Tab-separated table of C-alpha atoms in Angstrom:
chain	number	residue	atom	x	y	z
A	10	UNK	CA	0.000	0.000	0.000
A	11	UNK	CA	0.842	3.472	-0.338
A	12	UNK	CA	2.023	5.225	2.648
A	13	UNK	CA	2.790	8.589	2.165
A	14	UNK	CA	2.198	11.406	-1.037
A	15	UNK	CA	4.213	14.570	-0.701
A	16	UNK	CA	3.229	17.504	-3.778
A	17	UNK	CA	5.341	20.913	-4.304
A	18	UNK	CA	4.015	23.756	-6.408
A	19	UNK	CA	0.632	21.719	-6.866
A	20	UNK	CA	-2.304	23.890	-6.915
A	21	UNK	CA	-2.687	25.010	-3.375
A	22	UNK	CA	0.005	23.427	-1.978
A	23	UNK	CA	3.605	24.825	-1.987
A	24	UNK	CA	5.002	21.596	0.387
A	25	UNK	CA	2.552	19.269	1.811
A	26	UNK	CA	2.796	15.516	2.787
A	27	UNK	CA	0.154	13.395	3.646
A	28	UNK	CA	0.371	10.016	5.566
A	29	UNK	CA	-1.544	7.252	4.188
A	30	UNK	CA	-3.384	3.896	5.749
A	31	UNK	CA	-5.644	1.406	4.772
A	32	UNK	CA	-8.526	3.953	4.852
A	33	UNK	CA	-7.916	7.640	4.950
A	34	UNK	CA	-10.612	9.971	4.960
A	35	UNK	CA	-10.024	13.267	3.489
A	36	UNK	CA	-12.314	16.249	5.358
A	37	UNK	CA	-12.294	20.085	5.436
A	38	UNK	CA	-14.456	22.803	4.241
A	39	UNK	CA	-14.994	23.554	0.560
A	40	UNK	CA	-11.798	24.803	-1.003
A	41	UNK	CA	-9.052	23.483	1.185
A	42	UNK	CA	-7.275	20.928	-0.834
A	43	UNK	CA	-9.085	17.434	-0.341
A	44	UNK	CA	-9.711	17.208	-3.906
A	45	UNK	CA	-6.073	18.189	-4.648
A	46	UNK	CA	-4.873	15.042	-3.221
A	47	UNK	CA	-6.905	12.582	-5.361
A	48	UNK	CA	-6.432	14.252	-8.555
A	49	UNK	CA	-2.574	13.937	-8.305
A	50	UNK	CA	-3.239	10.139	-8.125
A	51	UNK	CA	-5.523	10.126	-11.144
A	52	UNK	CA	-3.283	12.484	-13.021
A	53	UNK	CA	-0.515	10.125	-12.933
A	54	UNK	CA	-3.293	6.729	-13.596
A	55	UNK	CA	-4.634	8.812	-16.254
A	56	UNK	CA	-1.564	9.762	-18.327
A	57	UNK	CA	-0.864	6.633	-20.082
A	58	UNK	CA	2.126	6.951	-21.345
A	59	UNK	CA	3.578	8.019	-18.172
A	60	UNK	CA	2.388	4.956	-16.427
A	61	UNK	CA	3.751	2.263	-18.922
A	62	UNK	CA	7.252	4.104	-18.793
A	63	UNK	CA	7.369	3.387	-15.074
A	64	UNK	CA	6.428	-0.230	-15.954
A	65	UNK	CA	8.500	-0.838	-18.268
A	66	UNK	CA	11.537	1.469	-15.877
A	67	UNK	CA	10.300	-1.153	-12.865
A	68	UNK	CA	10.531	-4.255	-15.291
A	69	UNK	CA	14.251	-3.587	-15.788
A	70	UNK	CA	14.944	-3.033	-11.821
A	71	UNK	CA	13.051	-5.364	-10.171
A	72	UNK	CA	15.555	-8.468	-10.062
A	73	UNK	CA	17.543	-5.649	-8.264
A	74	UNK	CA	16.691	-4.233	-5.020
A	75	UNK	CA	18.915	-1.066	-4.536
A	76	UNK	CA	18.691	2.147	-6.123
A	77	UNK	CA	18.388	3.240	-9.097
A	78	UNK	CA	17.753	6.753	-11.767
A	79	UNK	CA	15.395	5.890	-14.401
A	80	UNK	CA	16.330	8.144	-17.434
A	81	UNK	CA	13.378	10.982	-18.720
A	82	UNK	CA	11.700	10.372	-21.534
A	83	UNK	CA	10.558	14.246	-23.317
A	84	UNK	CA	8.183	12.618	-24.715
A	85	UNK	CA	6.515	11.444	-21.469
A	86	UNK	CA	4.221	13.912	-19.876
A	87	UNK	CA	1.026	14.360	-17.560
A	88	UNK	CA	-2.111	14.759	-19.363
A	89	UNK	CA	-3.942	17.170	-17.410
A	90	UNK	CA	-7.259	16.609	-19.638
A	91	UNK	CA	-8.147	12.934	-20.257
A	92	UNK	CA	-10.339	10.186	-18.661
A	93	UNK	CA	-10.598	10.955	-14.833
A	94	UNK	CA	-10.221	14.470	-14.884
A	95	UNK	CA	-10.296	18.009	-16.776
A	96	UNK	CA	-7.632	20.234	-14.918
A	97	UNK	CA	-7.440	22.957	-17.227
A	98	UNK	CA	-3.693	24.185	-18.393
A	99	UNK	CA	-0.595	24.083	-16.447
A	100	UNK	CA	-1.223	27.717	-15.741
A	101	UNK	CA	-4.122	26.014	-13.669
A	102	UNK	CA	-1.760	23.166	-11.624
A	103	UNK	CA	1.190	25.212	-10.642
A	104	UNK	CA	1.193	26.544	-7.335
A	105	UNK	CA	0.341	30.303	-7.367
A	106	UNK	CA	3.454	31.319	-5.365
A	107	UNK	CA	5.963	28.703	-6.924
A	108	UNK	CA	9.804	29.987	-7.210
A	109	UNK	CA	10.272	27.530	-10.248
A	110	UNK	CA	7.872	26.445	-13.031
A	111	UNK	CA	8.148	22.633	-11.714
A	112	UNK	CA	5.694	20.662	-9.936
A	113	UNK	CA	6.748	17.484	-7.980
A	114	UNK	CA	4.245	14.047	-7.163
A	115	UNK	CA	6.277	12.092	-4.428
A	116	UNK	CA	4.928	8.599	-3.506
A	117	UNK	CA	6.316	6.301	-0.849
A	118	UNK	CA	5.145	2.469	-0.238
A	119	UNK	CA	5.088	0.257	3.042
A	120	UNK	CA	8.166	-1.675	2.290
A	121	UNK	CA	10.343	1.242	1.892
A	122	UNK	CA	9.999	2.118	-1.936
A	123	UNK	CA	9.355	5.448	-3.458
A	124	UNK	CA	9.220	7.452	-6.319
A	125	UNK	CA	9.951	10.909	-6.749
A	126	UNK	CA	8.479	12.261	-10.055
A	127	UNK	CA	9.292	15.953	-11.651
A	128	UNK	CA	6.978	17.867	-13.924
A	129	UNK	CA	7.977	20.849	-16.320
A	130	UNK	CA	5.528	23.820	-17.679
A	131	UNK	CA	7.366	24.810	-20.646
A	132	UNK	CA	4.232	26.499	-21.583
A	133	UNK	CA	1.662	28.328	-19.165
A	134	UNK	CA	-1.350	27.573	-21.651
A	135	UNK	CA	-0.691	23.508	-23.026
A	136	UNK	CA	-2.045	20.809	-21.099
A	137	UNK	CA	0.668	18.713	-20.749
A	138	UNK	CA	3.344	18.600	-18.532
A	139	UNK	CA	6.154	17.005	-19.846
A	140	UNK	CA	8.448	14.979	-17.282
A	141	UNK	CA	11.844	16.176	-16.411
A	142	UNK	CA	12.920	14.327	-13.510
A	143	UNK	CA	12.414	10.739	-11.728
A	144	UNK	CA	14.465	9.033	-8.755
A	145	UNK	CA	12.977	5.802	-8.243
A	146	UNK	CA	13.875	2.744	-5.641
A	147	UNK	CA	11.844	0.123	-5.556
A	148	UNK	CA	12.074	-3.454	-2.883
A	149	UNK	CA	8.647	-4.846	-4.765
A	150	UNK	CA	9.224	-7.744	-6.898
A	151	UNK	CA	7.127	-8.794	-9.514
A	152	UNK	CA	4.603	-5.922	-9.827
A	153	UNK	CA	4.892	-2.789	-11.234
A	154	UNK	CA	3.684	0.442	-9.092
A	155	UNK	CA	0.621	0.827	-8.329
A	156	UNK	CA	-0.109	4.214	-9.683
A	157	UNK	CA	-0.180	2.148	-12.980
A	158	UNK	CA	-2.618	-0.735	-11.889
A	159	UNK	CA	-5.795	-1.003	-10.489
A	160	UNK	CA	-7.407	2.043	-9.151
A	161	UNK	CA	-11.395	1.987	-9.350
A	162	UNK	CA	-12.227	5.586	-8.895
A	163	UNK	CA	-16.061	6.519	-7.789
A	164	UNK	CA	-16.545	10.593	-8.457
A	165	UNK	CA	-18.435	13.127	-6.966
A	166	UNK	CA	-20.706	13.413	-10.102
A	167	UNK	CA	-22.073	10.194	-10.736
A	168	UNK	CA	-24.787	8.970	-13.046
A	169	UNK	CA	-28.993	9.425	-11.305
A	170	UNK	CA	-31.770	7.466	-11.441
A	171	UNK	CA	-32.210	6.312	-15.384
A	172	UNK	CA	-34.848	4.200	-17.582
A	173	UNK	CA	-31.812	2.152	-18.922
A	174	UNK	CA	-28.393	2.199	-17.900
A	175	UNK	CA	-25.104	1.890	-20.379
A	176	UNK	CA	-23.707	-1.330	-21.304
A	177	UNK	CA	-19.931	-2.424	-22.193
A	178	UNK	CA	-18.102	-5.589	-22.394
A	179	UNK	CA	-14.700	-3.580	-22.273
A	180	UNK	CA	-14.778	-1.448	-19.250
A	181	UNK	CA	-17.741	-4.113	-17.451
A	182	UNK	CA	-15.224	-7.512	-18.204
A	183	UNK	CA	-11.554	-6.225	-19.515
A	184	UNK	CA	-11.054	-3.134	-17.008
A	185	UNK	CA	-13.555	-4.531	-14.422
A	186	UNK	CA	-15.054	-1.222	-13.471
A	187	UNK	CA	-18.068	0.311	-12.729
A	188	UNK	CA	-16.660	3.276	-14.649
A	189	UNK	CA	-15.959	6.674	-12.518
A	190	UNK	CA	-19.333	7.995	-12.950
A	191	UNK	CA	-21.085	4.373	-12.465
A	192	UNK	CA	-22.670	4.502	-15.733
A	193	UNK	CA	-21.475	0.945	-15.862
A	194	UNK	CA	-22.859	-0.397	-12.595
A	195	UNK	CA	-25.774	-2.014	-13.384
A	196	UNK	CA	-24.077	-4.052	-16.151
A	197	UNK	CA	-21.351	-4.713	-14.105
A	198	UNK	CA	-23.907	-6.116	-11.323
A	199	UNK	CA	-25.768	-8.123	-13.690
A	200	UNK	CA	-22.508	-9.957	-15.397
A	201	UNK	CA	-20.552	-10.360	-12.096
A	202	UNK	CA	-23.644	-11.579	-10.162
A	203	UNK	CA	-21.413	-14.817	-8.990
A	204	UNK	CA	-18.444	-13.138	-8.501
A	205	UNK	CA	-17.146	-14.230	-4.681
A	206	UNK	CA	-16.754	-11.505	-1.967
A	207	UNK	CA	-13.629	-11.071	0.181
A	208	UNK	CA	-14.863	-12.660	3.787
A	209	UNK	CA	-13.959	-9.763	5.363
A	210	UNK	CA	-16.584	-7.568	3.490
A	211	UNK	CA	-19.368	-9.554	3.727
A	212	UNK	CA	-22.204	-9.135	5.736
A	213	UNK	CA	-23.616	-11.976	8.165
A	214	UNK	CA	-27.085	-11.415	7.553
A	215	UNK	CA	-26.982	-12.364	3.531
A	216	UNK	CA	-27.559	-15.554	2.307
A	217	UNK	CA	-24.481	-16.316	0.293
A	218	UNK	CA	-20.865	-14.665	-0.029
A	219	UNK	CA	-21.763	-13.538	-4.058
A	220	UNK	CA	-21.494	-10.019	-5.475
A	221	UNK	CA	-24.936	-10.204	-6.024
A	222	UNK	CA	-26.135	-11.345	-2.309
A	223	UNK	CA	-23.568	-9.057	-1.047
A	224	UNK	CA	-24.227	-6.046	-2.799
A	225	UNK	CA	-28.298	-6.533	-1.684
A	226	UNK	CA	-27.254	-6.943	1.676
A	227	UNK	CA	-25.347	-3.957	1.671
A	228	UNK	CA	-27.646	-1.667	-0.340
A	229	UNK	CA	-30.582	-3.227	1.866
A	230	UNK	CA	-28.371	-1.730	5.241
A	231	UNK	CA	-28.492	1.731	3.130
A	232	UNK	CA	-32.613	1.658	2.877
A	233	UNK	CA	-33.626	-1.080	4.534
A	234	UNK	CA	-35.884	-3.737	2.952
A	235	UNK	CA	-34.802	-2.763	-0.563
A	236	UNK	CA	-34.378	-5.647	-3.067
A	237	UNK	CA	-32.725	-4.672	-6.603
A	238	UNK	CA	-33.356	-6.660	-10.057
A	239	UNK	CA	-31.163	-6.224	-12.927
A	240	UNK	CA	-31.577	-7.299	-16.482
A	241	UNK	CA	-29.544	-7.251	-19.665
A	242	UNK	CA	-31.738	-6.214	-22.176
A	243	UNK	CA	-29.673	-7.042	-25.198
A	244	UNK	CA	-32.320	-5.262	-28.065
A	245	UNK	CA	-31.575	-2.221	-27.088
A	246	UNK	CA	-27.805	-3.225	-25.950
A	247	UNK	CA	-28.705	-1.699	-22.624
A	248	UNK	CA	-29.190	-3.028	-18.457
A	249	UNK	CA	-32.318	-2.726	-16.700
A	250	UNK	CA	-32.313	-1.510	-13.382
A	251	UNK	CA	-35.484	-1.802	-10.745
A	252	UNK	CA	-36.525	-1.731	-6.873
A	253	UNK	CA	-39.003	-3.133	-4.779
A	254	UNK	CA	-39.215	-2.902	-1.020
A	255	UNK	CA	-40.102	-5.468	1.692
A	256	UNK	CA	-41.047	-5.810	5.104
A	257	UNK	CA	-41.870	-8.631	7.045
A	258	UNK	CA	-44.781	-10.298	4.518
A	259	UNK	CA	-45.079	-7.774	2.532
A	260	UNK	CA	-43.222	-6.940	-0.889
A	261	UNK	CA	-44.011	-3.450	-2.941
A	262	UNK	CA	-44.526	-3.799	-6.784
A	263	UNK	CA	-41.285	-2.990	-8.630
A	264	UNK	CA	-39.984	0.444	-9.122
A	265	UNK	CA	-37.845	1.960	-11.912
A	266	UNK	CA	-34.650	4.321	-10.376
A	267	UNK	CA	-36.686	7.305	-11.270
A	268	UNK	CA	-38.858	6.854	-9.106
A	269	UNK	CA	-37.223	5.600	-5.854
A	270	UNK	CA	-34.692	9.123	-6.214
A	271	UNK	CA	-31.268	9.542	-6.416
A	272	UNK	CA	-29.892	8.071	-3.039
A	273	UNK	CA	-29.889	4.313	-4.751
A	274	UNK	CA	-28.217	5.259	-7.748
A	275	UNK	CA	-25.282	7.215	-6.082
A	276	UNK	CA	-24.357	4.162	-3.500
A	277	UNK	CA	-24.741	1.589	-5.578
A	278	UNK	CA	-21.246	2.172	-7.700
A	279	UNK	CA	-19.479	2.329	-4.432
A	280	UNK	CA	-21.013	-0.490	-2.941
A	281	UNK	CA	-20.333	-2.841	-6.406
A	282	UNK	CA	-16.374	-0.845	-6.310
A	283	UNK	CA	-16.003	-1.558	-3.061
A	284	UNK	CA	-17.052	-5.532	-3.105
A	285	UNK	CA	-15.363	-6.355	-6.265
A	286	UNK	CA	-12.053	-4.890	-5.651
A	287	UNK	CA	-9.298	-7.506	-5.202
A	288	UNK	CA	-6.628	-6.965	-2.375
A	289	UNK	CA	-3.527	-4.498	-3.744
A	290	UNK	CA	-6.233	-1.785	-5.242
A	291	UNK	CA	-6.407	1.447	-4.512
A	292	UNK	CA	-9.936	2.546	-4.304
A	293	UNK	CA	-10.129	6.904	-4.475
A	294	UNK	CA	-14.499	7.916	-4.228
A	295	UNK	CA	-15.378	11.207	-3.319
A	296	UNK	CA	-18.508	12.544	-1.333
A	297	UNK	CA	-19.774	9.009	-0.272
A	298	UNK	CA	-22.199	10.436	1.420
A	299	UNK	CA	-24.248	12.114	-0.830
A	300	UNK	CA	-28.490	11.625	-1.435
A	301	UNK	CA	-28.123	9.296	1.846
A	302	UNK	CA	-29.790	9.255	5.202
A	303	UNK	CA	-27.513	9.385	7.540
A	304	UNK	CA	-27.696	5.413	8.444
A	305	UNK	CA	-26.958	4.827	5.145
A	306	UNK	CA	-23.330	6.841	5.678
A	307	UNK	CA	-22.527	5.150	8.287
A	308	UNK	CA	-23.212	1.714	6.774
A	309	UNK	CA	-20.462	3.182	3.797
A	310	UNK	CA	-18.330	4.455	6.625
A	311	UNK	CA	-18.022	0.347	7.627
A	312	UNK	CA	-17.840	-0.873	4.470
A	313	UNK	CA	-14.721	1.359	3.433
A	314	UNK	CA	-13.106	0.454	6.856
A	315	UNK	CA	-13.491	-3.849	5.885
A	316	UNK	CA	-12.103	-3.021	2.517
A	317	UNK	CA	-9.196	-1.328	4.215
A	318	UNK	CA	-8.892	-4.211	6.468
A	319	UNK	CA	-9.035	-6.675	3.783
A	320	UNK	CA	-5.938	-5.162	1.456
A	321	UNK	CA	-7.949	-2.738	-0.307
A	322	UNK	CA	-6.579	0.644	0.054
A	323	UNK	CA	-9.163	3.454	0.473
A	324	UNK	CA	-8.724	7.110	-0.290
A	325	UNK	CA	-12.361	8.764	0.528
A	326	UNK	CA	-12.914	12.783	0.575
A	327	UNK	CA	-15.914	13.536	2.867
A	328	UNK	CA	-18.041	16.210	4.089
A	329	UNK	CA	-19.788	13.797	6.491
A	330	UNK	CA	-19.456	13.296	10.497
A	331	UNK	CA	-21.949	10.230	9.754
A	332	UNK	CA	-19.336	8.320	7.682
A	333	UNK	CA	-16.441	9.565	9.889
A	334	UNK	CA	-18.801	8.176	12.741
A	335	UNK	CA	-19.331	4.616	10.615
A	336	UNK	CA	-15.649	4.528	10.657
A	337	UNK	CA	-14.556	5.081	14.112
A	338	UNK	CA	-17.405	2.449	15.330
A	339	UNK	CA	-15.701	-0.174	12.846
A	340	UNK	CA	-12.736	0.687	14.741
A	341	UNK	CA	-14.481	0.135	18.071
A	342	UNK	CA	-15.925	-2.763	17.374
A	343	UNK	CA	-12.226	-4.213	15.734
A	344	UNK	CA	-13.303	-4.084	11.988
A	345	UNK	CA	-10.318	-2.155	11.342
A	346	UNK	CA	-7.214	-1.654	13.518
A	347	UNK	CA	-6.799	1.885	14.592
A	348	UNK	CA	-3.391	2.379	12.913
A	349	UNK	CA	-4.507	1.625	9.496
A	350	UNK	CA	-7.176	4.260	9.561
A	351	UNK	CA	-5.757	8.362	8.655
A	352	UNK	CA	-8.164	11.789	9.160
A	353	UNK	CA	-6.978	14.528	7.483
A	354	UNK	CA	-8.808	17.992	8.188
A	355	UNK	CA	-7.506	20.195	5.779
A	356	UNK	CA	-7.656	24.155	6.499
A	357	UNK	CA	-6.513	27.539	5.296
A	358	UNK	CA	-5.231	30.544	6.839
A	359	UNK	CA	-3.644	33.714	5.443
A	360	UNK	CA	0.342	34.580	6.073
A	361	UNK	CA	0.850	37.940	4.700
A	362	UNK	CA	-0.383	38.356	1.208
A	363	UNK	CA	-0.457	34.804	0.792
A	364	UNK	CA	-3.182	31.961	1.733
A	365	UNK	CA	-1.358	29.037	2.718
A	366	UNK	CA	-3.300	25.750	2.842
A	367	UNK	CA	-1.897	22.789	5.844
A	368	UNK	CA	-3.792	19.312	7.346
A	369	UNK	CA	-4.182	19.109	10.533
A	370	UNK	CA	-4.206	15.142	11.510
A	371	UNK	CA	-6.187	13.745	14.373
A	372	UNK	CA	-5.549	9.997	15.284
A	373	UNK	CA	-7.961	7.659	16.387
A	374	UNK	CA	-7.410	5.165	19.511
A	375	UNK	CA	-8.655	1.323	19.614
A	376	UNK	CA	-11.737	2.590	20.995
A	377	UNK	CA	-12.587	5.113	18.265
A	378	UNK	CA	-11.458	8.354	19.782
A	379	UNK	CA	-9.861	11.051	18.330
A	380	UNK	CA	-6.914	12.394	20.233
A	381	UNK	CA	-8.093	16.283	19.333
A	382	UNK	CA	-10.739	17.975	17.397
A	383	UNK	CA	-9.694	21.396	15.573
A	384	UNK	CA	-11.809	23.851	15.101
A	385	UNK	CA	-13.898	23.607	12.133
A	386	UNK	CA	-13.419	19.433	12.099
A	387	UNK	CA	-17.251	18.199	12.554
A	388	UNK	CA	-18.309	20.403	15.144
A	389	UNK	CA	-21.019	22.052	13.481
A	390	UNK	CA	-23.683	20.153	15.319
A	391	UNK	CA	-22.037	21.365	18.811
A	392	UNK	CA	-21.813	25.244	17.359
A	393	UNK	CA	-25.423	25.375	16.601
A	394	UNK	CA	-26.828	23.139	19.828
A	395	UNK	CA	-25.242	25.763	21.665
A	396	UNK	CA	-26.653	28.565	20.159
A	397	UNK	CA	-30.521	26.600	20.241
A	398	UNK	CA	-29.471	26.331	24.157
């Protein structure tokens, strides 16, 4: 796993590291910086031809353990518009203040590796970066790094309730992914039905260890009594997505999305990411909370912290003391060991005629308490039931 990422001159940042675990949540008012940190990751998974240089780099060094400069390649840059994301020009990435025209991505692993990566803006307005500089030592054997593997990736803006949702054999079975904006969910659901679930992430109260049981035991924790029925309909190369509800005896007719609202729609990608990863990913989903009751957070907030204990690494931006609150009980209740799980609370504060943007990191004991609370961290709730007092 990775276990730190240090940027220079990127965006906000002029210097800022950030420690990694199994699950790190990512919190702060709008503005700070939480984004900042996942889109370095997906800039790098993004720019293809970056990522099979490294490979190929890593290929030649891994029957060696030591040290060693991988040469630049001009040619190899960092697409700031592609796939994941839409960053603008390099105008847009370098750090206002920055005393060179250079940004940096620094990644360290658990065992010790690392990789320090240099970008160039030749030219304020392209939207490439082209890379200048790489110092690279690597201990893994027989993988490449994992900037240039698996990383599902759930975004803020993800597809609503639809009639029919997309199909595709390429991203559904060759990339395995529910695609960022789970337009691919559905399908995904239906053709992985059988897939089996990591123990660790499965829930008791289902009646087998499937994707498919799974996934209804988790979405039915989210809104409870809710039963989902896919369909490939192959006519119209679509999948059909629809919802009843039960309780006790009873069962409600079945529902299209549309009309059940958007709540459904946005967990469901993170649920099926978070169930079908296999151990080694590195899962980055932003606002998990959103269109959800607050039970259904905290259900997410205990899913995330099993994946983290099962191998699969979590990165998870938040505005939500519910899923902060689902974490911290998996930690209580020993879903989790405390040291694998990292808050970040990032802030902002002016210095002169300069904002300058830090993290402030609480840490959480065995029994799910944080050893401090800043001011501003999830203490809205306490503001305003002292001013109603």
């Amino acid at each position: 796993m990775l276990r730190a990422l240090e940027l220079t001159n990127f965006k906000c940042f002029a210097k800022q590291r950030v420690e990694l675990g199994a699950l790190t949540l990512l919190t702060g008012l709008n503005g700070m910086g939480k984004s900042t940190v996942l889109q370095s990751l997906l800039l790098l998974r993004q720019s293809d031809v970056l990522t099979q240089h490294l490979v190929d780099e890593f290929r030649d060094i891994l029957p060696d353990s030591g040290p060693r400069m991988v040469p630049t390649d001009p040619a190899v840059s960092l697409i700031l518009n592609g796939r994941y994301l839409s960053c603008g020009t390099a105008r847009d990435l370098l750090y206002e203040g920055a005393e060179e025209d250079r940004i940096g991505i620094r990644l360290e692993w658990e065992d010790g590796s690392h990789a320090d990566l240099g970008f160039a803006m030749n030219d304020h307005d392209r939207d490439a970066m082209p890379l200048v500089h790489t110092d690279i030592e690597t201990h893994m054997r027989g993988v490449g790094p994992p900037v240039t593997g698996d990383i599902p990736y759930v975004a803020a803006e993800r597809i609503g309730p639809r009639m029919g949702y997309a199909v595709s054999a390429y991203h559904v079975d060759d990339l395995a992914e529910v695609g960022h904006d789970g337009a691919y969910a559905v399908a995904f659901l239906e053709s992985h039905a059988g897939q089996e679930v990591s123990p660790a992430l499965c829930r008791e109260d289902a009646p087998a260890t499937t994707l498919a049981a799974q996934v209804a035991a988790w979405m039915a924790a989210i809104s409870p009594g809710i039963r989902l029925h896919t369909q490939h309909v192959p006519e119209v190369n679509a999948a059909a997505l629809h919802v009843s509800f039960s309780s006790g005896r009873a069962t409600s007719r079945r529902f299209r999305p549309n009309g059940v609202g958007f709540g459904i729609s946005y967990a469901l990608p993170i649920v099926i990411t978070l169930l079908a990863a296999r151990p080694g990913a590195l899962v980055l989903i932003e606002n998990p909370e959103a269109h959800l009751h607050p039970q259904g957070q905290m259900a997410l907030g205990e899913l995330m912290a099993r994946a983290g204990k099962a191998g699969i690494q979590v990165i998870a931006e938040t505005h939500s003391d519910h899923v902060v609150n689902g974490v911290r009980l998996a930690v209580k209740e020993r879903k989790i060991p405390a040291d694998q799980v990292k808050f970040h609370y990032f802030t902002r504060r002016d210095q002169g005629e300069r904002l300058v943007h830090q993290v402030e990191s609480p840490r959480i004991d065995p029994d799910g308490r944080l050893d401090r609370w800043p001011d501003g961290f999830f203490d809205q709730w306490d503001l305003a039931l002292e001013r109603l007092l």
